[in-house]
Amino acid sequence: MVSLKTLEDYLRSKDNSKNFINCSEVPPICKSEPCMLGVDEAGRGPVLGPMVYGVAFCPLSQKAVLQSLGCADSKALTEDKRDEIFTKMLTESEPVQNVGWTAEIISPNYISNSMYRRAKHSLNEVSMNSAISLIKKVIEEGVNLAEIYVDTVGPPEKYQAKLLEIFPNIKITVAKKADSIYPIVSAASIVAKVTRDHALKVWSFKEGLDMDHTGFGSGYPGDPLTKKFIRDQVDNVFGYPLLVRFSWSTAELMLQEKAATCTFEDVEEVSPNKKAAGTKSISTFFSPKEDKRLRKRHKFFEERYLNVINAFE
């Protein structure tokens, strides 16, 4: 991957209804020297589009590379500036040789299904699972991780304790606004935000809707274009395209107002040892019948005056 265009081509080639991963090559120095890794996300709050989790890693001895890239508080950076920094991470020799990254694109479809299933999976759980799987992936690829810095999801103490339990031999710091404190987290945040921005730009509607990203905006509920999309694109039966997170209250309220009412009956769960009323055991189909009534003889036998003389035992 050598440019934003190749990033877009890759994102365009993937099934946007499913989760998938994009990553750089691991710089050889990251396998030999102790490294730090940052974790952050983009798109946690929007009603439209994926949430992206990103990690970035580099040797502890190469902090200056992050500073020269301009990795600071990513939220204070413009979209153009984030694109510029990410392009440098893809193309300039010093970042390419010292900084690696991985991003997981978590589809809106997966988010909605997780939050709606019977054993509900909260957004915090989706987020933590993504972060943990990305860290594990980096370790499996041979990166010599010594320190991990994470922008918090929920209470920092609880999250940090969980990570320490999984990665006991690594120094772990979980903090609020970590992307404004630790440059490596800012680098991860830039990876996540740039990936999400371009995933929206190349979004293809499986439903056949002829619209590009200029028609639905940033995806945040306060965006006028997003509000218009949510209001105008309701299907009476099927609801919304897969771009929309059905589980967000913004979408739920509009569906209640404009879509057809649907009622699901609760099915009573039957314990394994208790048969539902009127249900026969499968063994009854193989048991001898007690009904002694004679069956009516077939017309074929009656016309030919054929009778059973001796039944085979």
PDB file of C-alpha atoms in Angstrom:
ATOM      1  CA  MET A   1       0.000   0.000   0.000  1.00  0.00           C
ATOM      2  CA  VAL A   2       1.714   3.148  -1.234  1.00  0.00           C
ATOM      3  CA  SER A   3      -0.951   5.842  -1.431  1.00  0.00           C
ATOM      4  CA  LEU A   4      -4.454   6.865  -0.399  1.00  0.00           C
ATOM      5  CA  LYS A   5      -5.670   5.620  -3.779  1.00  0.00           C
ATOM      6  CA  THR A   6      -4.379   2.107  -3.094  1.00  0.00           C
ATOM      7  CA  LEU A   7      -6.055   2.326   0.328  1.00  0.00           C
ATOM      8  CA  GLU A   8      -9.352   3.223  -1.365  1.00  0.00           C
ATOM      9  CA  ASP A   9      -8.923   0.451  -3.942  1.00  0.00           C
ATOM     10  CA  TYR A  10      -8.397  -2.061  -1.140  1.00  0.00           C
ATOM     11  CA  LEU A  11     -11.410  -0.820   0.822  1.00  0.00           C
ATOM     12  CA  ARG A  12     -13.548  -0.852  -2.315  1.00  0.00           C
ATOM     13  CA  SER A  13     -12.606  -4.483  -2.987  1.00  0.00           C
ATOM     14  CA  LYS A  14     -13.910  -5.711   0.397  1.00  0.00           C
ATOM     15  CA  ASP A  15     -17.420  -6.743   1.426  1.00  0.00           C
ATOM     16  CA  ASN A  16     -18.551  -3.766   3.511  1.00  0.00           C
ATOM     17  CA  SER A  17     -21.177  -5.824   5.335  1.00  0.00           C
ATOM     18  CA  LYS A  18     -18.411  -7.821   7.055  1.00  0.00           C
ATOM     19  CA  ASN A  19     -15.431  -7.009   9.266  1.00  0.00           C
ATOM     20  CA  PHE A  20     -11.979  -7.072   7.730  1.00  0.00           C
ATOM     21  CA  ILE A  21      -8.386  -6.073   8.498  1.00  0.00           C
ATOM     22  CA  ASN A  22      -5.856  -3.890   6.701  1.00  0.00           C
ATOM     23  CA  CYS A  23      -2.217  -3.684   7.763  1.00  0.00           C
ATOM     24  CA  SER A  24       1.292  -2.615   6.847  1.00  0.00           C
ATOM     25  CA  GLU A  25       4.363  -4.795   6.601  1.00  0.00           C
ATOM     26  CA  VAL A  26       6.115  -5.229   9.946  1.00  0.00           C
ATOM     27  CA  PRO A  27       9.403  -3.239   9.901  1.00  0.00           C
ATOM     28  CA  PRO A  28      12.281  -5.657  10.712  1.00  0.00           C
ATOM     29  CA  ILE A  29      13.515  -3.325  13.465  1.00  0.00           C
ATOM     30  CA  CYS A  30      10.225  -3.870  15.312  1.00  0.00           C
ATOM     31  CA  LYS A  31      11.056  -7.567  15.674  1.00  0.00           C
ATOM     32  CA  SER A  32      14.446  -6.987  17.219  1.00  0.00           C
ATOM     33  CA  GLU A  33      14.052  -3.858  19.342  1.00  0.00           C
ATOM     34  CA  PRO A  34      11.532  -3.332  22.213  1.00  0.00           C
ATOM     35  CA  CYS A  35       8.495  -1.515  20.859  1.00  0.00           C
ATOM     36  CA  MET A  36       5.586   0.591  22.043  1.00  0.00           C
ATOM     37  CA  LEU A  37       2.095   0.221  20.620  1.00  0.00           C
ATOM     38  CA  GLY A  38      -0.848   2.627  20.643  1.00  0.00           C
ATOM     39  CA  VAL A  39      -4.546   1.780  20.293  1.00  0.00           C
ATOM     40  CA  ASP A  40      -7.397   4.100  19.307  1.00  0.00           C
ATOM     41  CA  GLU A  41     -10.650   4.079  17.351  1.00  0.00           C
ATOM     42  CA  ALA A  42     -12.626   6.215  14.936  1.00  0.00           C
ATOM     43  CA  GLY A  43     -16.370   6.243  14.338  1.00  0.00           C
ATOM     44  CA  ARG A  44     -17.676   5.117  17.701  1.00  0.00           C
ATOM     45  CA  GLY A  45     -20.546   7.606  17.772  1.00  0.00           C
ATOM     46  CA  PRO A  46     -21.869   7.884  14.182  1.00  0.00           C
ATOM     47  CA  VAL A  47     -25.160   6.345  13.110  1.00  0.00           C
ATOM     48  CA  LEU A  48     -23.700   5.635   9.643  1.00  0.00           C
ATOM     49  CA  GLY A  49     -20.696   3.643   8.555  1.00  0.00           C
ATOM     50  CA  PRO A  50     -18.106   1.404  10.181  1.00  0.00           C
ATOM     51  CA  MET A  51     -16.182   1.808  13.385  1.00  0.00           C
ATOM     52  CA  VAL A  52     -12.444   1.408  12.830  1.00  0.00           C
ATOM     53  CA  TYR A  53      -9.917   0.292  15.419  1.00  0.00           C
ATOM     54  CA  GLY A  54      -6.316   1.120  14.704  1.00  0.00           C
ATOM     55  CA  VAL A  55      -2.972   0.216  16.262  1.00  0.00           C
ATOM     56  CA  ALA A  56       0.431   1.700  15.482  1.00  0.00           C
ATOM     57  CA  PHE A  57       3.783   0.484  16.773  1.00  0.00           C
ATOM     58  CA  CYS A  58       7.445   1.512  16.616  1.00  0.00           C
ATOM     59  CA  PRO A  59      10.671   0.960  18.594  1.00  0.00           C
ATOM     60  CA  LEU A  60      10.993   2.815  21.886  1.00  0.00           C
ATOM     61  CA  SER A  61      14.214   4.271  20.510  1.00  0.00           C
ATOM     62  CA  GLN A  62      12.413   5.883  17.547  1.00  0.00           C
ATOM     63  CA  LYS A  63       9.978   8.268  19.265  1.00  0.00           C
ATOM     64  CA  ALA A  64      11.484  11.102  17.227  1.00  0.00           C
ATOM     65  CA  VAL A  65      10.021   9.546  14.059  1.00  0.00           C
ATOM     66  CA  LEU A  66       6.499  10.029  15.437  1.00  0.00           C
ATOM     67  CA  GLN A  67       7.258  13.631  16.345  1.00  0.00           C
ATOM     68  CA  SER A  68       8.681  14.365  12.886  1.00  0.00           C
ATOM     69  CA  LEU A  69       5.501  12.934  11.346  1.00  0.00           C
ATOM     70  CA  GLY A  70       3.430  15.399  13.354  1.00  0.00           C
ATOM     71  CA  CYS A  71       1.586  12.846  15.465  1.00  0.00           C
ATOM     72  CA  ALA A  72      -0.132  14.991  18.064  1.00  0.00           C
ATOM     73  CA  ASP A  73      -3.750  15.264  19.192  1.00  0.00           C
ATOM     74  CA  SER A  74      -5.444  13.738  16.140  1.00  0.00           C
ATOM     75  CA  LYS A  75      -8.774  15.375  16.967  1.00  0.00           C
ATOM     76  CA  ALA A  76      -7.082  18.768  16.525  1.00  0.00           C
ATOM     77  CA  LEU A  77      -5.853  17.812  13.054  1.00  0.00           C
ATOM     78  CA  THR A  78      -7.838  18.549   9.913  1.00  0.00           C
ATOM     79  CA  GLU A  79      -8.827  15.717   7.581  1.00  0.00           C
ATOM     80  CA  ASP A  80      -6.268  16.920   5.032  1.00  0.00           C
ATOM     81  CA  LYS A  81      -3.519  16.940   7.662  1.00  0.00           C
ATOM     82  CA  ARG A  82      -4.390  13.395   8.763  1.00  0.00           C
ATOM     83  CA  ASP A  83      -4.289  12.260   5.129  1.00  0.00           C
ATOM     84  CA  GLU A  84      -0.893  13.920   4.738  1.00  0.00           C
ATOM     85  CA  ILE A  85       0.568  12.182   7.815  1.00  0.00           C
ATOM     86  CA  PHE A  86      -0.830   8.793   6.798  1.00  0.00           C
ATOM     87  CA  THR A  87       0.588   9.222   3.297  1.00  0.00           C
ATOM     88  CA  LYS A  88       4.016   9.857   4.850  1.00  0.00           C
ATOM     89  CA  MET A  89       3.599   6.653   6.887  1.00  0.00           C
ATOM     90  CA  LEU A  90       3.029   4.807   3.601  1.00  0.00           C
ATOM     91  CA  THR A  91       5.730   6.415   1.480  1.00  0.00           C
ATOM     92  CA  GLU A  92       8.615   8.041   3.371  1.00  0.00           C
ATOM     93  CA  SER A  93      11.557   5.795   4.183  1.00  0.00           C
ATOM     94  CA  GLU A  94      12.020   6.682   7.858  1.00  0.00           C
ATOM     95  CA  PRO A  95       8.374   6.002   8.877  1.00  0.00           C
ATOM     96  CA  VAL A  96       8.157   2.905   6.639  1.00  0.00           C
ATOM     97  CA  GLN A  97      11.308   1.472   8.247  1.00  0.00           C
ATOM     98  CA  ASN A  98      10.221   2.215  11.822  1.00  0.00           C
ATOM     99  CA  VAL A  99       6.425   2.440  12.126  1.00  0.00           C
ATOM    100  CA  GLY A 100       3.939  -0.361  11.515  1.00  0.00           C
ATOM    101  CA  TRP A 101       0.156  -0.281  11.762  1.00  0.00           C
ATOM    102  CA  THR A 102      -2.988  -2.412  11.578  1.00  0.00           C
ATOM    103  CA  ALA A 103      -6.663  -1.447  11.308  1.00  0.00           C
ATOM    104  CA  GLU A 104      -9.859  -3.444  11.755  1.00  0.00           C
ATOM    105  CA  ILE A 105     -12.895  -2.157   9.896  1.00  0.00           C
ATOM    106  CA  ILE A 106     -15.958  -3.158  11.925  1.00  0.00           C
ATOM    107  CA  SER A 107     -19.080  -3.052   9.758  1.00  0.00           C
ATOM    108  CA  PRO A 108     -22.262  -1.241  10.829  1.00  0.00           C
ATOM    109  CA  ASN A 109     -24.077  -4.510  10.132  1.00  0.00           C
ATOM    110  CA  TYR A 110     -21.894  -6.344  12.681  1.00  0.00           C
ATOM    111  CA  ILE A 111     -22.372  -3.582  15.265  1.00  0.00           C
ATOM    112  CA  SER A 112     -26.179  -3.672  14.939  1.00  0.00           C
ATOM    113  CA  ASN A 113     -26.344  -7.472  15.053  1.00  0.00           C
ATOM    114  CA  SER A 114     -24.100  -7.557  18.132  1.00  0.00           C
ATOM    115  CA  MET A 115     -26.309  -5.126  20.013  1.00  0.00           C
ATOM    116  CA  TYR A 116     -29.592  -6.754  18.941  1.00  0.00           C
ATOM    117  CA  ARG A 117     -28.845 -10.426  19.496  1.00  0.00           C
ATOM    118  CA  ARG A 118     -30.405 -12.229  22.448  1.00  0.00           C
ATOM    119  CA  ALA A 119     -27.151 -12.274  24.438  1.00  0.00           C
ATOM    120  CA  LYS A 120     -26.430  -8.603  23.815  1.00  0.00           C
ATOM    121  CA  HIS A 121     -22.886  -7.581  22.977  1.00  0.00           C
ATOM    122  CA  SER A 122     -22.350  -3.919  23.918  1.00  0.00           C
ATOM    123  CA  LEU A 123     -20.291  -1.484  21.887  1.00  0.00           C
ATOM    124  CA  ASN A 124     -17.715  -1.469  24.693  1.00  0.00           C
ATOM    125  CA  GLU A 125     -17.336  -5.242  24.338  1.00  0.00           C
ATOM    126  CA  VAL A 126     -17.047  -4.977  20.548  1.00  0.00           C
ATOM    127  CA  SER A 127     -14.376  -2.293  21.040  1.00  0.00           C
ATOM    128  CA  MET A 128     -12.370  -4.221  23.634  1.00  0.00           C
ATOM    129  CA  ASN A 129     -12.474  -7.429  21.614  1.00  0.00           C
ATOM    130  CA  SER A 130     -11.208  -5.601  18.542  1.00  0.00           C
ATOM    131  CA  ALA A 131      -8.355  -3.934  20.451  1.00  0.00           C
ATOM    132  CA  ILE A 132      -7.303  -7.211  22.074  1.00  0.00           C
ATOM    133  CA  SER A 133      -7.391  -9.143  18.781  1.00  0.00           C
ATOM    134  CA  LEU A 134      -5.274  -6.469  17.063  1.00  0.00           C
ATOM    135  CA  ILE A 135      -2.667  -6.559  19.833  1.00  0.00           C
ATOM    136  CA  LYS A 136      -2.564 -10.360  19.620  1.00  0.00           C
ATOM    137  CA  LYS A 137      -2.148 -10.163  15.838  1.00  0.00           C
ATOM    138  CA  VAL A 138       0.820  -7.796  16.172  1.00  0.00           C
ATOM    139  CA  ILE A 139       2.475 -10.103  18.733  1.00  0.00           C
ATOM    140  CA  GLU A 140       1.860 -13.159  16.503  1.00  0.00           C
ATOM    141  CA  GLU A 141       3.625 -11.335  13.660  1.00  0.00           C
ATOM    142  CA  GLY A 142       6.746 -11.186  15.805  1.00  0.00           C
ATOM    143  CA  VAL A 143       6.703  -7.592  17.050  1.00  0.00           C
ATOM    144  CA  ASN A 144       8.697  -7.233  20.283  1.00  0.00           C
ATOM    145  CA  LEU A 145       6.083  -5.397  22.353  1.00  0.00           C
ATOM    146  CA  ALA A 146       7.241  -3.839  25.614  1.00  0.00           C
ATOM    147  CA  GLU A 147       4.658  -1.084  26.192  1.00  0.00           C
ATOM    148  CA  ILE A 148       0.999  -0.598  25.223  1.00  0.00           C
ATOM    149  CA  TYR A 149      -0.921   2.692  25.386  1.00  0.00           C
ATOM    150  CA  VAL A 150      -4.699   2.710  24.954  1.00  0.00           C
ATOM    151  CA  ASP A 151      -7.282   5.455  24.639  1.00  0.00           C
ATOM    152  CA  THR A 152      -9.896   4.372  27.160  1.00  0.00           C
ATOM    153  CA  VAL A 153     -13.168   2.574  26.540  1.00  0.00           C
ATOM    154  CA  GLY A 154     -15.156   2.887  29.765  1.00  0.00           C
ATOM    155  CA  PRO A 155     -13.398   3.096  33.159  1.00  0.00           C
ATOM    156  CA  PRO A 156      -9.587   3.109  32.600  1.00  0.00           C
ATOM    157  CA  GLU A 157      -8.862   0.952  35.661  1.00  0.00           C
ATOM    158  CA  LYS A 158     -11.176  -1.868  34.626  1.00  0.00           C
ATOM    159  CA  TYR A 159      -9.907  -1.890  31.041  1.00  0.00           C
ATOM    160  CA  GLN A 160      -6.262  -1.782  32.144  1.00  0.00           C
ATOM    161  CA  ALA A 161      -6.785  -4.681  34.565  1.00  0.00           C
ATOM    162  CA  LYS A 162      -8.337  -6.775  31.783  1.00  0.00           C
ATOM    163  CA  LEU A 163      -5.439  -6.089  29.421  1.00  0.00           C
ATOM    164  CA  LEU A 164      -2.858  -6.855  32.112  1.00  0.00           C
ATOM    165  CA  GLU A 165      -4.553 -10.186  32.703  1.00  0.00           C
ATOM    166  CA  ILE A 166      -4.198 -11.050  29.012  1.00  0.00           C
ATOM    167  CA  PHE A 167      -0.741  -9.500  28.477  1.00  0.00           C
ATOM    168  CA  PRO A 168       0.959  -9.841  31.898  1.00  0.00           C
ATOM    169  CA  ASN A 169       4.509  -9.277  30.647  1.00  0.00           C
ATOM    170  CA  ILE A 170       3.849  -5.955  28.911  1.00  0.00           C
ATOM    171  CA  LYS A 171       3.665  -2.504  30.489  1.00  0.00           C
ATOM    172  CA  ILE A 172       0.119  -1.238  29.867  1.00  0.00           C
ATOM    173  CA  THR A 173      -1.269   2.280  30.244  1.00  0.00           C
ATOM    174  CA  VAL A 174      -4.959   3.027  29.663  1.00  0.00           C
ATOM    175  CA  ALA A 175      -5.863   6.710  29.846  1.00  0.00           C
ATOM    176  CA  LYS A 176      -8.551   9.168  28.836  1.00  0.00           C
ATOM    177  CA  LYS A 177      -7.551  11.369  25.879  1.00  0.00           C
ATOM    178  CA  ALA A 178      -4.458   9.220  25.386  1.00  0.00           C
ATOM    179  CA  ASP A 179      -4.213  10.378  21.762  1.00  0.00           C
ATOM    180  CA  SER A 180      -3.372  13.887  22.990  1.00  0.00           C
ATOM    181  CA  ILE A 181      -0.778  12.581  25.492  1.00  0.00           C
ATOM    182  CA  TYR A 182       1.067   9.768  23.699  1.00  0.00           C
ATOM    183  CA  PRO A 183       2.236  10.257  20.069  1.00  0.00           C
ATOM    184  CA  ILE A 184       1.988   6.505  19.393  1.00  0.00           C
ATOM    185  CA  VAL A 185      -1.735   6.606  20.259  1.00  0.00           C
ATOM    186  CA  SER A 186      -2.118   9.652  18.032  1.00  0.00           C
ATOM    187  CA  ALA A 187      -0.527   7.637  15.201  1.00  0.00           C
ATOM    188  CA  ALA A 188      -3.054   4.834  15.823  1.00  0.00           C
ATOM    189  CA  SER A 189      -5.872   7.371  15.846  1.00  0.00           C
ATOM    190  CA  ILE A 190      -4.728   8.790  12.498  1.00  0.00           C
ATOM    191  CA  VAL A 191      -4.670   5.277  11.008  1.00  0.00           C
ATOM    192  CA  ALA A 192      -8.218   4.642  12.259  1.00  0.00           C
ATOM    193  CA  LYS A 193      -9.654   8.013  11.202  1.00  0.00           C
ATOM    194  CA  VAL A 194      -8.109   8.052   7.733  1.00  0.00           C
ATOM    195  CA  THR A 195      -9.292   4.472   7.141  1.00  0.00           C
ATOM    196  CA  ARG A 196     -12.851   5.293   8.204  1.00  0.00           C
ATOM    197  CA  ASP A 197     -12.966   8.520   6.162  1.00  0.00           C
ATOM    198  CA  HIS A 198     -11.938   6.706   2.998  1.00  0.00           C
ATOM    199  CA  ALA A 199     -14.168   3.700   3.713  1.00  0.00           C
ATOM    200  CA  LEU A 200     -17.113   6.118   3.597  1.00  0.00           C
ATOM    201  CA  LYS A 201     -15.824   7.777   0.420  1.00  0.00           C
ATOM    202  CA  VAL A 202     -15.815   4.472  -1.473  1.00  0.00           C
ATOM    203  CA  TRP A 203     -18.944   2.993   0.141  1.00  0.00           C
ATOM    204  CA  SER A 204     -20.946   0.899  -2.306  1.00  0.00           C
ATOM    205  CA  PHE A 205     -24.620   0.275  -1.564  1.00  0.00           C
ATOM    206  CA  LYS A 206     -25.558  -3.400  -1.969  1.00  0.00           C
ATOM    207  CA  GLU A 207     -29.175  -2.249  -2.095  1.00  0.00           C
ATOM    208  CA  GLY A 208     -28.571  -0.481  -5.426  1.00  0.00           C
ATOM    209  CA  LEU A 209     -28.827   3.054  -4.069  1.00  0.00           C
ATOM    210  CA  ASP A 210     -27.056   5.418  -6.477  1.00  0.00           C
ATOM    211  CA  MET A 211     -25.362   7.792  -4.037  1.00  0.00           C
ATOM    212  CA  ASP A 212     -21.818   8.657  -2.977  1.00  0.00           C
ATOM    213  CA  HIS A 213     -20.531   9.973   0.368  1.00  0.00           C
ATOM    214  CA  THR A 214     -21.555  13.543  -0.462  1.00  0.00           C
ATOM    215  CA  GLY A 215     -25.149  12.391  -0.149  1.00  0.00           C
ATOM    216  CA  PHE A 216     -25.000  11.132   3.448  1.00  0.00           C
ATOM    217  CA  GLY A 217     -22.307  13.235   5.108  1.00  0.00           C
ATOM    218  CA  SER A 218     -20.035  12.287   8.000  1.00  0.00           C
ATOM    219  CA  GLY A 219     -22.452   9.818   9.571  1.00  0.00           C
ATOM    220  CA  TYR A 220     -22.727  11.731  12.850  1.00  0.00           C
ATOM    221  CA  PRO A 221     -26.338  12.306  14.009  1.00  0.00           C
ATOM    222  CA  GLY A 222     -25.828  16.084  14.123  1.00  0.00           C
ATOM    223  CA  ASP A 223     -24.714  16.333  10.481  1.00  0.00           C
ATOM    224  CA  PRO A 224     -27.554  17.872   8.349  1.00  0.00           C
ATOM    225  CA  LEU A 225     -26.765  15.546   5.412  1.00  0.00           C
ATOM    226  CA  THR A 226     -26.845  12.519   7.721  1.00  0.00           C
ATOM    227  CA  LYS A 227     -30.162  13.671   9.214  1.00  0.00           C
ATOM    228  CA  LYS A 228     -31.620  14.023   5.704  1.00  0.00           C
ATOM    229  CA  PHE A 229     -30.371  10.563   4.716  1.00  0.00           C
ATOM    230  CA  ILE A 230     -31.900   8.970   7.816  1.00  0.00           C
ATOM    231  CA  ARG A 231     -35.184  10.743   7.172  1.00  0.00           C
ATOM    232  CA  ASP A 232     -35.409  10.065   3.414  1.00  0.00           C
ATOM    233  CA  GLN A 233     -33.989   6.550   2.996  1.00  0.00           C
ATOM    234  CA  VAL A 234     -36.440   4.533   5.090  1.00  0.00           C
ATOM    235  CA  ASP A 235     -37.870   1.501   3.335  1.00  0.00           C
ATOM    236  CA  ASN A 236     -41.312   0.616   4.685  1.00  0.00           C
ATOM    237  CA  VAL A 237     -40.414  -3.076   5.041  1.00  0.00           C
ATOM    238  CA  PHE A 238     -36.617  -3.442   5.041  1.00  0.00           C
ATOM    239  CA  GLY A 239     -35.726  -0.315   6.969  1.00  0.00           C
ATOM    240  CA  TYR A 240     -32.334   1.075   5.993  1.00  0.00           C
ATOM    241  CA  PRO A 241     -29.343   0.162   3.810  1.00  0.00           C
ATOM    242  CA  LEU A 242     -26.481  -1.649   5.554  1.00  0.00           C
ATOM    243  CA  LEU A 243     -24.639   1.658   5.919  1.00  0.00           C
ATOM    244  CA  VAL A 244     -26.947   2.452   8.853  1.00  0.00           C
ATOM    245  CA  ARG A 245     -26.510   1.149  12.390  1.00  0.00           C
ATOM    246  CA  PHE A 246     -30.074   0.026  13.083  1.00  0.00           C
ATOM    247  CA  SER A 247     -29.352  -0.189  16.805  1.00  0.00           C
ATOM    248  CA  TRP A 248     -28.757   3.576  17.160  1.00  0.00           C
ATOM    249  CA  SER A 249     -31.697   5.469  18.672  1.00  0.00           C
ATOM    250  CA  THR A 250     -31.595   7.978  15.782  1.00  0.00           C
ATOM    251  CA  ALA A 251     -32.447   5.168  13.345  1.00  0.00           C
ATOM    252  CA  GLU A 252     -34.786   3.315  15.711  1.00  0.00           C
ATOM    253  CA  LEU A 253     -36.994   6.372  16.284  1.00  0.00           C
ATOM    254  CA  MET A 254     -37.289   7.077  12.556  1.00  0.00           C
ATOM    255  CA  LEU A 255     -38.162   3.428  11.863  1.00  0.00           C
ATOM    256  CA  GLN A 256     -40.877   3.541  14.523  1.00  0.00           C
ATOM    257  CA  GLU A 257     -42.304   6.613  12.832  1.00  0.00           C
ATOM    258  CA  LYS A 258     -42.063   5.635   9.157  1.00  0.00           C
ATOM    259  CA  ALA A 259     -41.626   1.863   8.760  1.00  0.00           C
ATOM    260  CA  ALA A 260     -44.299  -0.830   8.984  1.00  0.00           C
ATOM    261  CA  THR A 261     -45.021  -2.118  12.478  1.00  0.00           C
ATOM    262  CA  CYS A 262     -43.670  -5.590  13.071  1.00  0.00           C
ATOM    263  CA  THR A 263     -44.603  -7.793  16.023  1.00  0.00           C
ATOM    264  CA  PHE A 264     -42.589 -10.847  17.018  1.00  0.00           C
ATOM    265  CA  GLU A 265     -44.205 -13.422  19.262  1.00  0.00           C
ATOM    266  CA  ASP A 266     -42.078 -14.715  22.099  1.00  0.00           C
ATOM    267  CA  VAL A 267     -41.458 -18.423  21.689  1.00  0.00           C
ATOM    268  CA  GLU A 268     -41.507 -20.300  24.966  1.00  0.00           C
ATOM    269  CA  GLU A 269     -38.229 -22.101  25.440  1.00  0.00           C
ATOM    270  CA  VAL A 270     -38.578 -25.818  26.196  1.00  0.00           C
ATOM    271  CA  SER A 271     -36.061 -27.493  28.463  1.00  0.00           C
ATOM    272  CA  PRO A 272     -34.195 -30.482  26.962  1.00  0.00           C
ATOM    273  CA  ASN A 273     -35.953 -32.894  29.332  1.00  0.00           C
ATOM    274  CA  LYS A 274     -39.451 -31.572  28.759  1.00  0.00           C
ATOM    275  CA  LYS A 275     -41.471 -32.114  25.604  1.00  0.00           C
ATOM    276  CA  ALA A 276     -43.700 -29.356  24.289  1.00  0.00           C
ATOM    277  CA  ALA A 277     -47.420 -30.074  24.366  1.00  0.00           C
ATOM    278  CA  GLY A 278     -48.542 -32.266  21.467  1.00  0.00           C
ATOM    279  CA  THR A 279     -44.997 -33.280  20.535  1.00  0.00           C
ATOM    280  CA  LYS A 280     -44.299 -36.976  19.955  1.00  0.00           C
ATOM    281  CA  SER A 281     -41.066 -38.693  20.794  1.00  0.00           C
ATOM    282  CA  ILE A 282     -39.127 -39.767  17.702  1.00  0.00           C
ATOM    283  CA  SER A 283     -39.134 -43.374  19.001  1.00  0.00           C
ATOM    284  CA  THR A 284     -42.931 -43.554  18.625  1.00  0.00           C
ATOM    285  CA  PHE A 285     -42.560 -43.566  14.862  1.00  0.00           C
ATOM    286  CA  PHE A 286     -40.688 -46.874  15.055  1.00  0.00           C
ATOM    287  CA  SER A 287     -42.870 -48.584  17.672  1.00  0.00           C
ATOM    288  CA  PRO A 288     -45.557 -51.191  16.778  1.00  0.00           C
ATOM    289  CA  LYS A 289     -48.951 -49.541  16.462  1.00  0.00           C
ATOM    290  CA  GLU A 290     -51.652 -50.522  18.921  1.00  0.00           C
ATOM    291  CA  ASP A 291     -54.445 -49.652  16.489  1.00  0.00           C
ATOM    292  CA  LYS A 292     -56.014 -53.005  15.569  1.00  0.00           C
ATOM    293  CA  ARG A 293     -58.376 -51.626  12.937  1.00  0.00           C
ATOM    294  CA  LEU A 294     -58.011 -53.278   9.532  1.00  0.00           C
ATOM    295  CA  ARG A 295     -56.850 -51.055   6.744  1.00  0.00           C
ATOM    296  CA  LYS A 296     -59.002 -51.029   3.630  1.00  0.00           C
ATOM    297  CA  ARG A 297     -57.609 -53.338   1.005  1.00  0.00           C
ATOM    298  CA  HIS A 298     -56.246 -51.782  -2.144  1.00  0.00           C
ATOM    299  CA  LYS A 299     -58.410 -51.916  -5.246  1.00  0.00           C
ATOM    300  CA  PHE A 300     -55.706 -53.889  -7.064  1.00  0.00           C
ATOM    301  CA  PHE A 301     -56.156 -56.889  -4.719  1.00  0.00           C
ATOM    302  CA  GLU A 302     -59.965 -56.708  -4.647  1.00  0.00           C
ATOM    303  CA  GLU A 303     -60.301 -56.778  -8.439  1.00  0.00           C
ATOM    304  CA  ARG A 304     -58.102 -59.877  -8.650  1.00  0.00           C
ATOM    305  CA  TYR A 305     -59.688 -61.681  -5.664  1.00  0.00           C
ATOM    306  CA  LEU A 306     -56.298 -61.972  -3.986  1.00  0.00           C
ATOM    307  CA  ASN A 307     -56.125 -62.870  -0.303  1.00  0.00           C
ATOM    308  CA  VAL A 308     -53.345 -63.316   2.253  1.00  0.00           C
ATOM    309  CA  ILE A 309     -53.056 -67.008   2.987  1.00  0.00           C
ATOM    310  CA  ASN A 310     -50.005 -67.011   5.189  1.00  0.00           C
ATOM    311  CA  ALA A 311     -48.132 -64.032   6.607  1.00  0.00           C
ATOM    312  CA  PHE A 312     -44.398 -64.337   6.773  1.00  0.00           C
ATOM    313  CA  GLU A 313     -43.127 -64.277  10.327  1.00  0.00           C
TER     314      GLU A 313
END
